[in-house]
PDB file of C-alpha atoms in Angstrom:
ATOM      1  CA  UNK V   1      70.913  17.893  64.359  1.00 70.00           C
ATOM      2  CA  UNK V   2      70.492  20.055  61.428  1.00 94.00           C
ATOM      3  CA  UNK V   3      72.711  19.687  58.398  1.00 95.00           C
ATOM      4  CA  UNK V   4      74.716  22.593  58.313  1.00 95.00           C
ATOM      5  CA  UNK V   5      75.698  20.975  62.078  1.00 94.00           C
ATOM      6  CA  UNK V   6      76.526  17.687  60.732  1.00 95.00           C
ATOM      7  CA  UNK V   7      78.949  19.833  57.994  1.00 95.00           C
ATOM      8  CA  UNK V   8      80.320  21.548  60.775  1.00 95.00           C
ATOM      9  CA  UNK V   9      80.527  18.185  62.715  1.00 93.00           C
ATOM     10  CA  UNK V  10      82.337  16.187  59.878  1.00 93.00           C
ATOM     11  CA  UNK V  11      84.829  19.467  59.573  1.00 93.00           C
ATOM     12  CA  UNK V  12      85.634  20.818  62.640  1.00 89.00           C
ATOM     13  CA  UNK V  13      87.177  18.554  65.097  1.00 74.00           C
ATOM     14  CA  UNK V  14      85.409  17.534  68.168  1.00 70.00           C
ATOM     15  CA  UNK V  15      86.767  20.592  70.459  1.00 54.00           C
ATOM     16  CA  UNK V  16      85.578  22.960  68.186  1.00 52.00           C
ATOM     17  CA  UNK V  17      82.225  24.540  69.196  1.00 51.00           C
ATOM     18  CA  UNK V  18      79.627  24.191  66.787  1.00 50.00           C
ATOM     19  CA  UNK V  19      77.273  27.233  65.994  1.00 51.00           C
ATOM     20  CA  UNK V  20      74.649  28.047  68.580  1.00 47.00           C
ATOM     21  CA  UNK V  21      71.040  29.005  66.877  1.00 46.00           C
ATOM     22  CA  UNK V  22      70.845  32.730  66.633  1.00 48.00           C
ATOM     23  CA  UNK V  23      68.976  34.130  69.707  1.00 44.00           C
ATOM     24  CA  UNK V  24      65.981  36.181  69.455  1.00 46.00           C
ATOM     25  CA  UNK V  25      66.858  39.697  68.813  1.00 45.00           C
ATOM     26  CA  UNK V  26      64.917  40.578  72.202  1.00 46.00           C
ATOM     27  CA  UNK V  27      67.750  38.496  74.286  1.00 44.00           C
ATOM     28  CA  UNK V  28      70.788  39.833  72.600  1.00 46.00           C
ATOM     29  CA  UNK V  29      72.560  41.020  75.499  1.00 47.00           C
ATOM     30  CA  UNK V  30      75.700  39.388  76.156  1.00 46.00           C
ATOM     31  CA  UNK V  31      76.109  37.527  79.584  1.00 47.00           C
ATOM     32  CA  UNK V  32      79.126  38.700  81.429  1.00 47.00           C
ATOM     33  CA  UNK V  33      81.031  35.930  81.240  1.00 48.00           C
ATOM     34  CA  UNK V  34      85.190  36.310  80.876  1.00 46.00           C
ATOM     35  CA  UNK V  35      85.848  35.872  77.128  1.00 48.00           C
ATOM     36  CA  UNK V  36      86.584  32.714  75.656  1.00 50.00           C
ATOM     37  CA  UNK V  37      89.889  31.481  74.783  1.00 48.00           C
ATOM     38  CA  UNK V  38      90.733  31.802  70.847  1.00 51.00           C
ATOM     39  CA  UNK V  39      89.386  29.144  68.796  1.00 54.00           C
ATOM     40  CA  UNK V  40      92.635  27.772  66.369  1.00 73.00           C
ATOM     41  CA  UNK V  41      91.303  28.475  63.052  1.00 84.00           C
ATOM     42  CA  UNK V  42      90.894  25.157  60.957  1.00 91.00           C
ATOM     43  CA  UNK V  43      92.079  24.797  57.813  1.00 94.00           C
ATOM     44  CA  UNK V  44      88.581  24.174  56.116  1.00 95.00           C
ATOM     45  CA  UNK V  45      90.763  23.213  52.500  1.00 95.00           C
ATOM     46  CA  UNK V  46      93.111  21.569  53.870  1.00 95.00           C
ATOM     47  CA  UNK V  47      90.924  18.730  55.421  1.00 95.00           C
ATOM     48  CA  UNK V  48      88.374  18.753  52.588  1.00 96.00           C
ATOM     49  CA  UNK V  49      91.463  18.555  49.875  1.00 95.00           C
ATOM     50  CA  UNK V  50      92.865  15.225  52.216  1.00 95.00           C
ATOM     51  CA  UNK V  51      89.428  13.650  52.242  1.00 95.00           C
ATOM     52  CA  UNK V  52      89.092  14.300  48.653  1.00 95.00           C
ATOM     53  CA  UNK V  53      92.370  12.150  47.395  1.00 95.00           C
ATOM     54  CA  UNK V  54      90.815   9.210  50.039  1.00 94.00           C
ATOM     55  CA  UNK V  55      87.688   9.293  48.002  1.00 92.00           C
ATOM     56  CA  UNK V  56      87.454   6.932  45.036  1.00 93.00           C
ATOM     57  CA  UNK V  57      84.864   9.299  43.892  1.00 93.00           C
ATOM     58  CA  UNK V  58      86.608  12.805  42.141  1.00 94.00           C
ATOM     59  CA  UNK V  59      84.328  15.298  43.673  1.00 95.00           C
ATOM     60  CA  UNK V  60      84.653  19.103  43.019  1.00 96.00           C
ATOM     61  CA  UNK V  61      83.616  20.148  46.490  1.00 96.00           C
ATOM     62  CA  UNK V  62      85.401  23.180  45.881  1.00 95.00           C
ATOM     63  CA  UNK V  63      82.458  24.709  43.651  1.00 95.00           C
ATOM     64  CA  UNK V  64      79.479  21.720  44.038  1.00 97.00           C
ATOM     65  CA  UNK V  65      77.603  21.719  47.116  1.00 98.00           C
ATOM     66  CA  UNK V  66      76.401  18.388  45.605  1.00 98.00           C
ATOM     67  CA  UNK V  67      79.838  17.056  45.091  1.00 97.00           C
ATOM     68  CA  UNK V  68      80.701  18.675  49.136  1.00 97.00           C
ATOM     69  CA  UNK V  69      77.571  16.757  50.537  1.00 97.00           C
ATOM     70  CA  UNK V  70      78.998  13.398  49.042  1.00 97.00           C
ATOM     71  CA  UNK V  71      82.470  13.875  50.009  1.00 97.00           C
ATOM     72  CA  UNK V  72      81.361  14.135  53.731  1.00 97.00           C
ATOM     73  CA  UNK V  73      79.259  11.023  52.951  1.00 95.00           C
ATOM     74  CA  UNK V  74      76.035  13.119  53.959  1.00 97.00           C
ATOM     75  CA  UNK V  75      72.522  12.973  51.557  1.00 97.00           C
ATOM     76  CA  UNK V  76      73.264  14.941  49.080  1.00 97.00           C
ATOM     77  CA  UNK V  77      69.635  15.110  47.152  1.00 97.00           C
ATOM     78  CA  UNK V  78      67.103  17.508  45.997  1.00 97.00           C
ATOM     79  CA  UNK V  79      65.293  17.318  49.024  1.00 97.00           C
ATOM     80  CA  UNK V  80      68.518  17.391  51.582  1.00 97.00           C
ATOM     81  CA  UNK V  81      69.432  20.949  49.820  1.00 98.00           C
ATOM     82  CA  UNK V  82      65.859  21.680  50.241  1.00 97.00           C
ATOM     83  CA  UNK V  83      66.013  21.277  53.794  1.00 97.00           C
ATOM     84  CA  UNK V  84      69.706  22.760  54.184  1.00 98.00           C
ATOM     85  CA  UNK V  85      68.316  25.932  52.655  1.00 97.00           C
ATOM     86  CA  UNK V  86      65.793  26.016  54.649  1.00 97.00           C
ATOM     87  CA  UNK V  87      68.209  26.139  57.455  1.00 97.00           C
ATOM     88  CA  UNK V  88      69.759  28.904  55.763  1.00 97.00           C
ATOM     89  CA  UNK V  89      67.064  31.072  55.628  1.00 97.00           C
ATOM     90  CA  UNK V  90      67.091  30.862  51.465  1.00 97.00           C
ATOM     91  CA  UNK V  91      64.167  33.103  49.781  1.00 97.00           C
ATOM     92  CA  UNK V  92      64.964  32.009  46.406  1.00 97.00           C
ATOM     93  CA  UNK V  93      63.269  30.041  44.493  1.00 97.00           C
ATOM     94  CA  UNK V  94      63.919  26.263  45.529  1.00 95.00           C
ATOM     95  CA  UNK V  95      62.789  24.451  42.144  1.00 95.00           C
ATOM     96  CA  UNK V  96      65.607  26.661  40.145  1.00 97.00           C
ATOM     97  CA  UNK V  97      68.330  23.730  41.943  1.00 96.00           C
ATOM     98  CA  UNK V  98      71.414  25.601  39.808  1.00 97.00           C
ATOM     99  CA  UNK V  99      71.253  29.372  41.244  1.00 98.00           C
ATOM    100  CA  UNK V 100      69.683  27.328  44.838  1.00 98.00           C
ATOM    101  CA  UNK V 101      73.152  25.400  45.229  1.00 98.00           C
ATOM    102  CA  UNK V 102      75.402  28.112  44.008  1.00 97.00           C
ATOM    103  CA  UNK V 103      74.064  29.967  47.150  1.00 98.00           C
ATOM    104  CA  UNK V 104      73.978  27.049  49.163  1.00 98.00           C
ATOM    105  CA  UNK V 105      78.240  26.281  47.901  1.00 97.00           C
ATOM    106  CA  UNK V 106      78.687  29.751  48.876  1.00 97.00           C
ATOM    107  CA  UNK V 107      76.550  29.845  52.061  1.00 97.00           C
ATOM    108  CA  UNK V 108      78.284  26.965  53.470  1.00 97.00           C
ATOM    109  CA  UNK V 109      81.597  28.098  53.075  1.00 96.00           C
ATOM    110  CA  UNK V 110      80.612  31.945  54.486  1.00 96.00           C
ATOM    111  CA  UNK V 111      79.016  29.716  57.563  1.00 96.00           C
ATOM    112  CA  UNK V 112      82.685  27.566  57.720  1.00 95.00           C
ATOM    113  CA  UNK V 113      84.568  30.557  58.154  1.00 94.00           C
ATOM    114  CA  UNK V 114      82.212  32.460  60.324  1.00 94.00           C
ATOM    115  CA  UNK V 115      82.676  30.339  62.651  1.00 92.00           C
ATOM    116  CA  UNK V 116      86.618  29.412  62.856  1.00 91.00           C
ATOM    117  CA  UNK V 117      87.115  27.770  59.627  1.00 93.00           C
ATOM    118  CA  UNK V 118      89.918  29.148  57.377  1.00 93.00           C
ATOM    119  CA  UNK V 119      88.225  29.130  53.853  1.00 93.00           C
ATOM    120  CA  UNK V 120      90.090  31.022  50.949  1.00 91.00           C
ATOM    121  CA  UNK V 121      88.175  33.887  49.669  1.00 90.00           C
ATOM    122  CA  UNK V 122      87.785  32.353  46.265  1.00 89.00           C
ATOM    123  CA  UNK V 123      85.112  30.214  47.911  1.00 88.00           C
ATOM    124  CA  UNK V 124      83.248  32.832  49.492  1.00 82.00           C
ATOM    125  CA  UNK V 125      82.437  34.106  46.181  1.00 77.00           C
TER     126      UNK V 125
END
């Protein structure tokens, strides 16, 4: 399991779908399946604000991807944010850590909402 699933996994509860891999771009076509029943939106703040005042630690998840990693008790080091922007296919420069996890914050929270999470716009940005 890849990181950005274990975020997903520690967010989202259990009946929410995690993110299939993208698919080749040669088997794009849909299968015709009937459509899926609407996913209830979770409120990605909300449950990262509730495990925040539970942690003894006070961690700014809201603009550290650092401080996010350790609130959902996940590695949170050089070489974890390495990896997780690997995973999300980041061509910056990974030894410039500062501008690397400002993407990474923002990344995350993109990926959150993408994918049924209700994330306030301020941290999209």
């Amino acid at each position: 399991m890849g990181i950005l699933s274990t975020i997903f996994s520690k967010i989202f509860p259990s009946s929410h779908a995690a993110p299939a891999p993208a698919a080749p771009s040669a088997t794009a076509a849909a299968p015709a399946t009937a459509p899926a029943a609407p996913v209830t939106q979770v409120d990605v703040e909300a449950i990262l604000n509730g495990m925040a005042q539970k942690n003894a630690q006070k961690l700014n998840w809201s603009t550290s991807i650092v401080d996010l990693m350790k609130l959902l008790d996940l590695d949170s080091s050089l070489t974890a944010r390495k990896t997780l922007a690997q995973e999300l296919k980041y061509t910056g420069d990974t030894n410039d850590s500062a501008t690397m996890n400002i993407w990474l914050h923002k990344q995350v929270m993109i990926k959150l909402a993408e994918n049924g999470g209700k994330v306030p716009d301020a941290l999209k940005h």
